[in-house]
Coordinates of C-alpha atoms (C1' of nucleotides) in Angstrom, one line a residue:
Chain A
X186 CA 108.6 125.3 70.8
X187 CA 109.7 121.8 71.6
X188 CA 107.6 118.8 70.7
X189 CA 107.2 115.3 71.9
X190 CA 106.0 112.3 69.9
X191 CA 105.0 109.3 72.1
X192 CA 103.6 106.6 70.9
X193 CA 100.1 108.1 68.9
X194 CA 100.3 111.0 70.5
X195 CA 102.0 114.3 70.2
X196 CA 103.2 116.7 73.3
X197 CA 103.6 120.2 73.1
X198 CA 105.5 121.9 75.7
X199 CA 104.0 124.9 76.2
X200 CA 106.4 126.0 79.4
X201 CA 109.4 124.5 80.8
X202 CA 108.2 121.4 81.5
X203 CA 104.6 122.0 81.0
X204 CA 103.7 119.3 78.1
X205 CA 101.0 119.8 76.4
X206 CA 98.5 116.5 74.9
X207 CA 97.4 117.7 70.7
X208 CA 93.7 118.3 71.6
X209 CA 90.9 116.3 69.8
X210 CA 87.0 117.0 69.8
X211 CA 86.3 114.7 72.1
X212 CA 88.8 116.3 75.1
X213 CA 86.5 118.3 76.9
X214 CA 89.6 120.7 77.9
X215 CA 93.2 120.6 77.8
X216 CA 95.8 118.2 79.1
X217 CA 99.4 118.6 80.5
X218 CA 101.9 116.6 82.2
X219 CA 104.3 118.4 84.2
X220 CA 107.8 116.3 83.2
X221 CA 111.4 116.9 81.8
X222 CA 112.3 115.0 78.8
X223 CA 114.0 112.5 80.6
X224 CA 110.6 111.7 82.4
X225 CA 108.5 111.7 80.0
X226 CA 110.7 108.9 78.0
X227 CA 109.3 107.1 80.9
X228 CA 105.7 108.3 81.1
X229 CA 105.8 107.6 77.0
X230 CA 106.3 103.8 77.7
X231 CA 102.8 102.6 79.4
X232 CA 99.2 103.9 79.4
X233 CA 99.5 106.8 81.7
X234 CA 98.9 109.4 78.0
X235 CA 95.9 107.4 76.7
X236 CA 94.2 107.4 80.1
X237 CA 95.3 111.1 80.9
X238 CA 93.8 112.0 77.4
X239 CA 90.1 109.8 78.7
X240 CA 90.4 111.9 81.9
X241 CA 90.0 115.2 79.8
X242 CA 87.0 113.7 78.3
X243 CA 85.3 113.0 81.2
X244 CA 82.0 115.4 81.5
X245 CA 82.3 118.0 84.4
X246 CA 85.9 118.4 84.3
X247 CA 87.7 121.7 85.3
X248 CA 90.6 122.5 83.1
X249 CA 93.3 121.4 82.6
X250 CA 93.2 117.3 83.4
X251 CA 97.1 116.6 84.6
X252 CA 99.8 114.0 85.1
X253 CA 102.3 115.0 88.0
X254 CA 106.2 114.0 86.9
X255 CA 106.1 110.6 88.6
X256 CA 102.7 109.2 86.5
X257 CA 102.7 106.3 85.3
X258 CA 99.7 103.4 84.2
X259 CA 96.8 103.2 86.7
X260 CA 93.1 101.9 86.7
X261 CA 91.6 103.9 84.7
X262 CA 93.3 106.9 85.8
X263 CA 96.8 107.6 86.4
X264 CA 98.4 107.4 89.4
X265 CA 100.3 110.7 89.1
X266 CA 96.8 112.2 87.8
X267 CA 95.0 115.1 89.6
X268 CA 91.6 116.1 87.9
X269 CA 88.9 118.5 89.5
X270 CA 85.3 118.2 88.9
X271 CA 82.4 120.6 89.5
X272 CA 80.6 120.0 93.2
X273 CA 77.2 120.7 91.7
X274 CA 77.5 119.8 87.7
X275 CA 80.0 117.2 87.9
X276 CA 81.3 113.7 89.1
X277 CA 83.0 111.8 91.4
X278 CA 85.2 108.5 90.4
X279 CA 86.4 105.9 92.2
X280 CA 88.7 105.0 89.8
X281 CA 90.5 108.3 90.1
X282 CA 90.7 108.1 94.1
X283 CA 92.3 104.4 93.3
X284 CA 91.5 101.0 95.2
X285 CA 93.8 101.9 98.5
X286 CA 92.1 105.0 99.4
X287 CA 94.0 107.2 101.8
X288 CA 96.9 105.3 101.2
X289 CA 99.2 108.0 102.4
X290 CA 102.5 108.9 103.9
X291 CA 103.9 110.2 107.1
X292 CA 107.5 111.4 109.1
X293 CA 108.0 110.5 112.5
X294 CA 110.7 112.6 113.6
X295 CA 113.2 112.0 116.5
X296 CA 116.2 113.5 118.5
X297 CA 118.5 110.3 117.6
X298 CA 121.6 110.6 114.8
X299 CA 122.7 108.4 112.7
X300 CA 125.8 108.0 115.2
X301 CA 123.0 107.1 117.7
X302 CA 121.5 103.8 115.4
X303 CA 124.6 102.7 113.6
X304 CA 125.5 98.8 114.3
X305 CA 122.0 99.1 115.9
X306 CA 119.8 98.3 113.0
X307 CA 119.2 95.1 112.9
X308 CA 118.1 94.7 116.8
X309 CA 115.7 97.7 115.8
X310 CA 114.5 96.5 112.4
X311 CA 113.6 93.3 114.1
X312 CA 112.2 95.1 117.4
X313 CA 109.7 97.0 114.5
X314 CA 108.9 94.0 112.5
X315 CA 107.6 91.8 115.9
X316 CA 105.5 95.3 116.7
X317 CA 104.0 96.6 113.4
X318 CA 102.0 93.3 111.2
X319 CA 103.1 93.6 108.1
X320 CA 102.0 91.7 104.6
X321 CA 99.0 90.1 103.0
X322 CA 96.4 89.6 105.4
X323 CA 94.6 89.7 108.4
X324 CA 96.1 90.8 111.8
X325 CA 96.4 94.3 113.8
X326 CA 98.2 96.0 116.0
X327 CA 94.9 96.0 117.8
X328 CA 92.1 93.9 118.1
X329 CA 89.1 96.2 117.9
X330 CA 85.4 95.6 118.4
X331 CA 82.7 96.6 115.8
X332 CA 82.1 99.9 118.1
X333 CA 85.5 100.5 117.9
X334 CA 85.9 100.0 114.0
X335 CA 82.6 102.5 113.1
X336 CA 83.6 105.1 115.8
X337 CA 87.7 104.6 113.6
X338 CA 85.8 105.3 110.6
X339 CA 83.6 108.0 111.9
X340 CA 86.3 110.3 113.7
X341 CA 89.6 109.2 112.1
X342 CA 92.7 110.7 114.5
X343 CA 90.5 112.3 117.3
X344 CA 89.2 108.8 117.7
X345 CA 92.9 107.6 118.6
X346 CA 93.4 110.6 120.6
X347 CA 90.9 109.5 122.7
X348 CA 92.1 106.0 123.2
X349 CA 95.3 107.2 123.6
X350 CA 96.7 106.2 120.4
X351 CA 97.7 109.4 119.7
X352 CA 98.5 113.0 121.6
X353 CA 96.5 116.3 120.3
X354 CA 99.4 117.5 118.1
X355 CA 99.1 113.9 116.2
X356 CA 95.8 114.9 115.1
X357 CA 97.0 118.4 114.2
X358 CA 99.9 117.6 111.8
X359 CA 97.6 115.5 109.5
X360 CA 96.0 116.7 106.6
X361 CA 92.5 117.7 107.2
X362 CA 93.5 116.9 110.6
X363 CA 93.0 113.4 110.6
X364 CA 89.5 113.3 110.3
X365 CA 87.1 113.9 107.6
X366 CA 83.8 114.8 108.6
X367 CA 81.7 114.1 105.9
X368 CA 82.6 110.0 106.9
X369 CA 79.4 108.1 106.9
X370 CA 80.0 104.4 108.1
X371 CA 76.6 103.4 107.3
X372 CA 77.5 103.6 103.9
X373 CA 80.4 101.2 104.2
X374 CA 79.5 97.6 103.2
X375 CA 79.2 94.7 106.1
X376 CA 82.2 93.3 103.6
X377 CA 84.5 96.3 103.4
X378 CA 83.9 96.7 107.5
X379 CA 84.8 93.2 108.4
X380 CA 87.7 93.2 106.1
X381 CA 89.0 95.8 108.0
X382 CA 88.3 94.9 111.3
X383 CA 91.2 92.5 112.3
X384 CA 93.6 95.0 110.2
X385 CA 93.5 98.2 112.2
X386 CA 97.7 98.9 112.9
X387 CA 99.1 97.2 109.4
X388 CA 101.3 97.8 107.2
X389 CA 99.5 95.3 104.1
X390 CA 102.2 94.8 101.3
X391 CA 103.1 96.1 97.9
X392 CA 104.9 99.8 98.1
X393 CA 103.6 99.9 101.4
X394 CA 107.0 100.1 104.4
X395 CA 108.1 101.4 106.9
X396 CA 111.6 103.0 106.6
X397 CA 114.2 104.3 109.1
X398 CA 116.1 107.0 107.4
X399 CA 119.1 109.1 108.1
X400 CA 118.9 113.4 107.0
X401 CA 121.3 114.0 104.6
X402 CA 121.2 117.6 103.1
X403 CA 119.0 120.3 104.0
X404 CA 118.7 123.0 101.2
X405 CA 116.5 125.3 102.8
X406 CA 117.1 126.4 106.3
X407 CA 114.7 128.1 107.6
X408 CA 111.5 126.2 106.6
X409 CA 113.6 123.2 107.6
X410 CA 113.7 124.8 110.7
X411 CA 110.2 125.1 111.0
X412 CA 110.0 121.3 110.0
X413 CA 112.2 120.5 113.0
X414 CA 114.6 119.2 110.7
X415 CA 118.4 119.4 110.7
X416 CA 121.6 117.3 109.3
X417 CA 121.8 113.9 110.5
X418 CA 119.0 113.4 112.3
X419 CA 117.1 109.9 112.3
X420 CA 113.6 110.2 110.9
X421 CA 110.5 107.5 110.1
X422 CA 108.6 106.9 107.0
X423 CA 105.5 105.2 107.5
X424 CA 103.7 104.4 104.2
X425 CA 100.7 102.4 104.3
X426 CA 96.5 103.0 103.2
X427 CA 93.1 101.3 104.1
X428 CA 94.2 97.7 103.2
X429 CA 91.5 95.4 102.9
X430 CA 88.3 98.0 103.6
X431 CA 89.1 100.6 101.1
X432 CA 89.8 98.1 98.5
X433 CA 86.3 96.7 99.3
X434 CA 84.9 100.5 99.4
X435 CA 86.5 101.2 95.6
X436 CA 84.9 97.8 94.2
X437 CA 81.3 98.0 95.7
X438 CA 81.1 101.4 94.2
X439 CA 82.4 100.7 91.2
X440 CA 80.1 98.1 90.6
X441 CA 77.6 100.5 91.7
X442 CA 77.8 102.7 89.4
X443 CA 78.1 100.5 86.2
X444 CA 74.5 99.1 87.3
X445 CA 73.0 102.0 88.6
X446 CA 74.4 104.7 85.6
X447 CA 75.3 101.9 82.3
X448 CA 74.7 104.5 79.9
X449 CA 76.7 107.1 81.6
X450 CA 79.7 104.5 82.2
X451 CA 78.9 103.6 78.4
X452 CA 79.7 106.7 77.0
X453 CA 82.8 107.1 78.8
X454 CA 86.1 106.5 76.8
X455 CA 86.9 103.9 79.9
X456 CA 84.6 101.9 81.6
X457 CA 86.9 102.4 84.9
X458 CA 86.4 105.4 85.0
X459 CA 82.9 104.9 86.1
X460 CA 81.6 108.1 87.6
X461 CA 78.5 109.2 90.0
X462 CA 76.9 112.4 89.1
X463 CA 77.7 115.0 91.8
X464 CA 74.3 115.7 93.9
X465 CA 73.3 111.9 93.0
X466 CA 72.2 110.0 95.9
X467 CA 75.3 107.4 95.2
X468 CA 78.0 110.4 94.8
X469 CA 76.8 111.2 98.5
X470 CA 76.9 107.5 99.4
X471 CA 80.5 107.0 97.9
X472 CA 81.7 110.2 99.5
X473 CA 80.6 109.0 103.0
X474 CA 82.2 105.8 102.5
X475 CA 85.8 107.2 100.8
X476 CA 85.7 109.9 103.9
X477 CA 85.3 107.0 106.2
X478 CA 88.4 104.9 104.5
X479 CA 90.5 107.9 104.5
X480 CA 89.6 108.2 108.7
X481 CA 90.4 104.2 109.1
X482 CA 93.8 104.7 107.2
X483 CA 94.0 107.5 109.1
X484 CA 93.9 105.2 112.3
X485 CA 96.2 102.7 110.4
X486 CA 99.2 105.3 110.2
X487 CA 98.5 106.6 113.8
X488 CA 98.4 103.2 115.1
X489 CA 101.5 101.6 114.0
X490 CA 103.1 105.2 115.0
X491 CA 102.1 104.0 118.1
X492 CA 103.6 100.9 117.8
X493 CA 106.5 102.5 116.2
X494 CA 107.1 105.3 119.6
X495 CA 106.8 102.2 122.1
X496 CA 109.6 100.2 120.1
X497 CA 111.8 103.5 119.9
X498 CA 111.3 103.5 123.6
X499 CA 112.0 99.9 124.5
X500 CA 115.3 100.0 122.3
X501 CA 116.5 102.7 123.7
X502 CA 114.5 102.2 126.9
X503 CA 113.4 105.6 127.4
X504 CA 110.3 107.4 126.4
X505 CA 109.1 108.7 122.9
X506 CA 108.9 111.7 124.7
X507 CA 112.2 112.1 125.6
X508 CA 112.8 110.8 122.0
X509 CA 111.2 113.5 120.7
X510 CA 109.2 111.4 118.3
X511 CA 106.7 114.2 116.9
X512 CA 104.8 113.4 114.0
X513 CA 106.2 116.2 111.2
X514 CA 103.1 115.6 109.3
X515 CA 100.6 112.7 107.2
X516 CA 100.0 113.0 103.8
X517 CA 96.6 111.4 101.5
X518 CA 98.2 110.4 98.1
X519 CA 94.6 108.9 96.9
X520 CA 91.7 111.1 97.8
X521 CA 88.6 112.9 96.6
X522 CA 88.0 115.9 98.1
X523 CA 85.5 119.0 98.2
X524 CA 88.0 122.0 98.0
X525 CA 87.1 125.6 97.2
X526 CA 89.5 126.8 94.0
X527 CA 89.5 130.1 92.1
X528 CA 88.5 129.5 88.7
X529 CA 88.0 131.6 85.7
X530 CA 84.8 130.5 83.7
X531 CA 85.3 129.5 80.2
X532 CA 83.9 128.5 77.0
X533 CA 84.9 124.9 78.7
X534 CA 83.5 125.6 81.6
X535 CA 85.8 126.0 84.6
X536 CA 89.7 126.8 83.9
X537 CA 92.6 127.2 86.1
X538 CA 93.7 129.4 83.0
X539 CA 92.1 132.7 81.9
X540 CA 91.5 136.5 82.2
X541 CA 88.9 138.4 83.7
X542 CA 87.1 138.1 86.8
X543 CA 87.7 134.6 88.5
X544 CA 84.7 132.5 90.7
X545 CA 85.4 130.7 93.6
X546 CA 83.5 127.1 93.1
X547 CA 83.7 124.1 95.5
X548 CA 85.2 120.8 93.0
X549 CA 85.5 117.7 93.8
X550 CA 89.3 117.3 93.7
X551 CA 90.9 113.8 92.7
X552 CA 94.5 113.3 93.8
X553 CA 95.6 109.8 93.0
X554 CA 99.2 109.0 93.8
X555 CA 99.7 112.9 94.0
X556 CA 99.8 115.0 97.2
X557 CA 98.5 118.1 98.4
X558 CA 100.7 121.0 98.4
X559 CA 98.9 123.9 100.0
X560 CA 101.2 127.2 99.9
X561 CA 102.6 129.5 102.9
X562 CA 99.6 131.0 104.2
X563 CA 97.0 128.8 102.9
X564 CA 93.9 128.5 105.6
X565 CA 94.2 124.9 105.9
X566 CA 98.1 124.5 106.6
X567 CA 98.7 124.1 110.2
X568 CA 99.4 127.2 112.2
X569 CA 102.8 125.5 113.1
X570 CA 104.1 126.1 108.9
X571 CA 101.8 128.3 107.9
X572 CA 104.0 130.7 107.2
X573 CA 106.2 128.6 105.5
X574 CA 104.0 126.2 103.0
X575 CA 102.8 122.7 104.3
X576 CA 104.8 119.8 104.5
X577 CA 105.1 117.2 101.8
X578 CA 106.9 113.8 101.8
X579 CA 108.2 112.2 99.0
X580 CA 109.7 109.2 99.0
X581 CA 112.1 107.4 96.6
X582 CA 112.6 103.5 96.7
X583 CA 114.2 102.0 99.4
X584 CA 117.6 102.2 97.8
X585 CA 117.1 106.3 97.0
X586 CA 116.4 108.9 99.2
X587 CA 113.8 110.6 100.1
X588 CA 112.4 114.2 100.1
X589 CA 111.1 116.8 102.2
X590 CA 109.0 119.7 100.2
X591 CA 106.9 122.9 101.1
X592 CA 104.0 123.9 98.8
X593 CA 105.0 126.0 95.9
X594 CA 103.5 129.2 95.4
X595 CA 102.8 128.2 92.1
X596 CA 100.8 125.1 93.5
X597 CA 97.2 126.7 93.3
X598 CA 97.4 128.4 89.9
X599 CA 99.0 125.1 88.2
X600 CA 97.6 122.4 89.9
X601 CA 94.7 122.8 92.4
X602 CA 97.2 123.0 94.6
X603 CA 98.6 119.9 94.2
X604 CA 102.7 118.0 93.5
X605 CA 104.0 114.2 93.1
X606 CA 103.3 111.6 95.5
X607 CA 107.1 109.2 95.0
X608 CA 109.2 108.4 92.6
X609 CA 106.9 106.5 90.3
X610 CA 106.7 102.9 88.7
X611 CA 109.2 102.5 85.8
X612 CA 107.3 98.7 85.3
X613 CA 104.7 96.2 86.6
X614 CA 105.1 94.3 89.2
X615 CA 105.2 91.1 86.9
X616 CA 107.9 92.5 84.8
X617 CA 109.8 93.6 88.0
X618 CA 109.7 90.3 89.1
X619 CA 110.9 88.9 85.5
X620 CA 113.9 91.4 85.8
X621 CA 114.8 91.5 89.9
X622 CA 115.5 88.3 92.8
X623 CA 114.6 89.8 96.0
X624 CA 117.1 88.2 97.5
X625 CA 120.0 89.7 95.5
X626 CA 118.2 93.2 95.9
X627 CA 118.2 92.5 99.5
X628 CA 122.3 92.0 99.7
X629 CA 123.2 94.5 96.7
X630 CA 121.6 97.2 99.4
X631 CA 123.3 95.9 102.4
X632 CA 126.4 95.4 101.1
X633 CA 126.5 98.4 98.7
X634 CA 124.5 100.8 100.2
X635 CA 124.3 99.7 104.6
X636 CA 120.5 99.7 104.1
X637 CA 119.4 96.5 106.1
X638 CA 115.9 95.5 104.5
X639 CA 113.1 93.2 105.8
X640 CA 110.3 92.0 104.6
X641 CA 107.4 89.2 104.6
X642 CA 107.6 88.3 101.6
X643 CA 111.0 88.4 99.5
X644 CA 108.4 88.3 95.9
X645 CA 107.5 91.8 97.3
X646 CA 111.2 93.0 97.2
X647 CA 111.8 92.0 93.7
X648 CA 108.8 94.1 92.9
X649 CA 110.0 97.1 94.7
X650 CA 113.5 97.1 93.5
X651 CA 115.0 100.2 93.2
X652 CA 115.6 99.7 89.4
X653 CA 111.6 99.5 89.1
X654 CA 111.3 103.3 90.1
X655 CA 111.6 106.3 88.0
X656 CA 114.6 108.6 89.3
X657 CA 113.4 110.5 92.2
X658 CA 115.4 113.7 91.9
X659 CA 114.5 114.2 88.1
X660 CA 110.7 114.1 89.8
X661 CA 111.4 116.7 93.0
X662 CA 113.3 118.7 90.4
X663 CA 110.3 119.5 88.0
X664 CA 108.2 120.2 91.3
X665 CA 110.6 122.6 92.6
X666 CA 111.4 124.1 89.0
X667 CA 107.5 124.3 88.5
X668 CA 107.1 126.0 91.6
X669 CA 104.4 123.5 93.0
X670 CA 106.5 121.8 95.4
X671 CA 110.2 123.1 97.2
X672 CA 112.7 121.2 97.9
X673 CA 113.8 121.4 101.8
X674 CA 115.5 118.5 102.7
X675 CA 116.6 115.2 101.3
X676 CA 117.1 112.2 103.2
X677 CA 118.7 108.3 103.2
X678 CA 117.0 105.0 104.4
X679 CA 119.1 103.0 106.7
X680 CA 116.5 100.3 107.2
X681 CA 113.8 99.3 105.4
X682 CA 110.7 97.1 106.6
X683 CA 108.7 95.6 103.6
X684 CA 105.1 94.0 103.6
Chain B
dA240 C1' 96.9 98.3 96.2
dT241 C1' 94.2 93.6 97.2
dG242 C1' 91.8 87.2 101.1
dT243 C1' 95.9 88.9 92.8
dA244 C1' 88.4 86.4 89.9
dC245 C1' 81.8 86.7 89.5

DNA sequence: ATGTAC
């Protein structure tokens, strides 16, 4: 059996690239990053190990604790990590949701080719960058009044249907259909909402972007099919979260916690992974609030696909209509959620892995910078691919393409139904910026590649180089290997709007 | 990711 030795720690790889951490006494249950070697040279070089090792310490988790192929360093908790607690006997952390909750990801589609843009970027690009506000900051697509922002943050998409933001099918090609009930804006801080207020319809900065992309190869015809997807065609990647007011959501909670449980945070391995007991009176209140920051990015993504539909149309003055722009479907990358899983009880407690009978137990699943990846026939896939396995986007950097997956059959038993979220950081933003000019980035991809980038701040290039990403096929490859996520199409930016 | 710190 092959073996791994990162730094202080040794892997195991107990299937094709299923790794293994060495188990101490203190890990609660097992471990396991899903990676090739290549990977996890990469995964070996920061903290994402050490922290995926504290996650299996945690008390309350359900076996295993994981690291998707594209984890790398996060607070606290991976980004990459997926770990499932117990609904009644276990916990909930803001740390492993992350600080932009409900960032997420979504395809626009439309009936354009690449024939149909070429020598037409730039007048587009720019077109998108006056419509969509984009960077550090205040400043929306829309300004909206306070009964605007709580009704945003109680009903998520239906919210924008009803102001015409958005058309039904919008609401029904987002996961958990664009709204989460269990929001409860009363348990969003004053600070969080007027952070958010003036930044409803924003892109915000970092990885966030908005990308025009080209389809390049389609390996699997009929669920492309399904997707609406064929050679050629001219999709949208829209990839932006909460901004400002789930940031604000993560940090009064945090803070929460550490005052309200210090000797539960105390015993943890990580003080950021500060966790409120399930059933607690603050679990409930951090639930409310993360549900409500998932609806408001939620509104975030639906209003700049607004935005995005009337630019489309004024370009090529027609409709979006007639463009066909149909959302193919929106994606959570960091989000808690209370799912029912099948799990087989243990001397542990709650496994993925066992014999005998198995329980169905409602957990608290964590999914930070990983997506969901529901099977074919899954209840909560929309009737539209049911039969085929949900839709998940994952895309590379701006100079690499992007991919198109359906949930694995395998997604369930392995994961909690669950794949990669991107390509994943290779190195901090600091050190990105040591190693990259954005401006040199920014010709090396027109020149070299015809992908016209723009973006508010030319820092935020450097940072989002394409050398700073891990390779995005190696990733794709273990999901599709691994069952968890298919590969169904690939595709190739053409333009590239940055924050 | 982020009005890049309490």
């Amino acid at each position: 059996m092959n073996t791994f030795d990162a730094d202080g720690v040794t892997l195991r790889e107990v299937e094709d690239d299923v790794w293994e951490l060495e188990r101490d006494d203190e890990m609660r249950v097992p471990a396991r990053v899903f990676a090739n070697e290549t990977l996890l040279e990469d995964i070996q070089n920061d903290k994402t190990l050490e922290q995926l090792r504290n996650v299996a310490c945690m008390p309350g988790v359900v076996a295993p604790a994981l690291c998707m192929p594209d984890g790398h360093q996060g607070y606290g908790f991976p980004v990459g990590g997926v770990a499932a607690f117990d609904a009644e006997d276990g916990y909930i952390s803001p740390g492993a949701v992350g600080f932009d909750i409900n960032c997420g990801v979504r395809m626009v589609k439309t009936n354009l080719t690449y024939e149909d843009v070429r020598g037409r970027e730039e007048e587009l690009v720019d077109a998108l960058f006056d419509a969509v506000p984009c960077g550090l900051g205040g400043g929306g697509v829309h300004d909206v009044s306070h009964t605007d922002l709580e009704a945003a943050l109680e009903r998520g998409v239906d919210w924008c249907v009803e102001e015409g933001y958005a058309v039904r099918e919008d609401r029904l090609h987002c996961e958990d259909e664009g709204r989460r009930p269990d929001a409860d804006p009363s348990a969003v801080s004053k600070k969080a909402k007027d952070r958010g207020a003036n930044q409803m319809g924003s892109l915000g900065s970092g990885n966030h972007f908005l990308e025009i992309q080209r389809v390049t190869d389609v390996y699997d015809d009929e669920t492309a099919d399904a997707f609406g997807l064929d050679e050629d065609q001219v999709v949208v990647l829209i990839h932006c979260g909460s901004r400002g007011l789930g940031h604000q959501v993560c940090s009064d909670y945090l803070r929460r916690i550490e005052q309200e449980y210090p000797d539960l945070t105390e015993d943890l391995p990580d003080k950021d992974l500060a966790a409120a007991p399930a059933g607690s009176e603050l679990a409930d209140d951090y639930y409310g609030a993360m549900c409500a920051a998932i609806n408001f990015a939620w509104v975030n993504r639906q209003l700049i696909t607004h935005a995005v539909r009337e630019t489309f149309a004024d370009v090529f003055d027609t409709s979006w209509q007639a463009l066909e722009m149909d959302l193919l479907y929106d994606v959570a990358h960091n989000i808690a959620k209370k799912e029912a899983h099948d799990v087989y009880v243990t001397d542990d407690g709650y496994s993925l892995d066992g014999d005998g009978g198995r329980v169905q137990r409602d957990l608290y699943v964590h999914r930070k910078g990983a997506t969901r990846a529901f099977p074919a026939g899954h209840p909560d896939v929309p009737t539209a691919y049911r039969e085929v396995g949900q839709p998940i986007i994952i895309p590379g950097s701006m100079g690499a393409g992007s991919y198109i997956l359906k949930g694995g059959s395998q997604s369930l038993a392995r994961s909690f139904g669950s794949t990669a979220h991107g390509a994943g950081r290779l190195m901090s933003r600091t050190q990105a910026k040591r190693e990259y000019g954005g401006g040199e980035v920014q010709t090396d991809l027109r020149e070299q590649n015809e992908i016209y980038v723009k973006a508010a701040s030319g820092e935020t290039i450097a940072e989002e180089a394409p050398g700073v990403y891990k390779d995005v096929d190696e990733v794709v490859g273990v999901s599709d290997a691994l069952d968890i996520g298919d590969l169904v199409v690939r595709t190739f930016p053409i333009a590239n709007i940055k924050g």
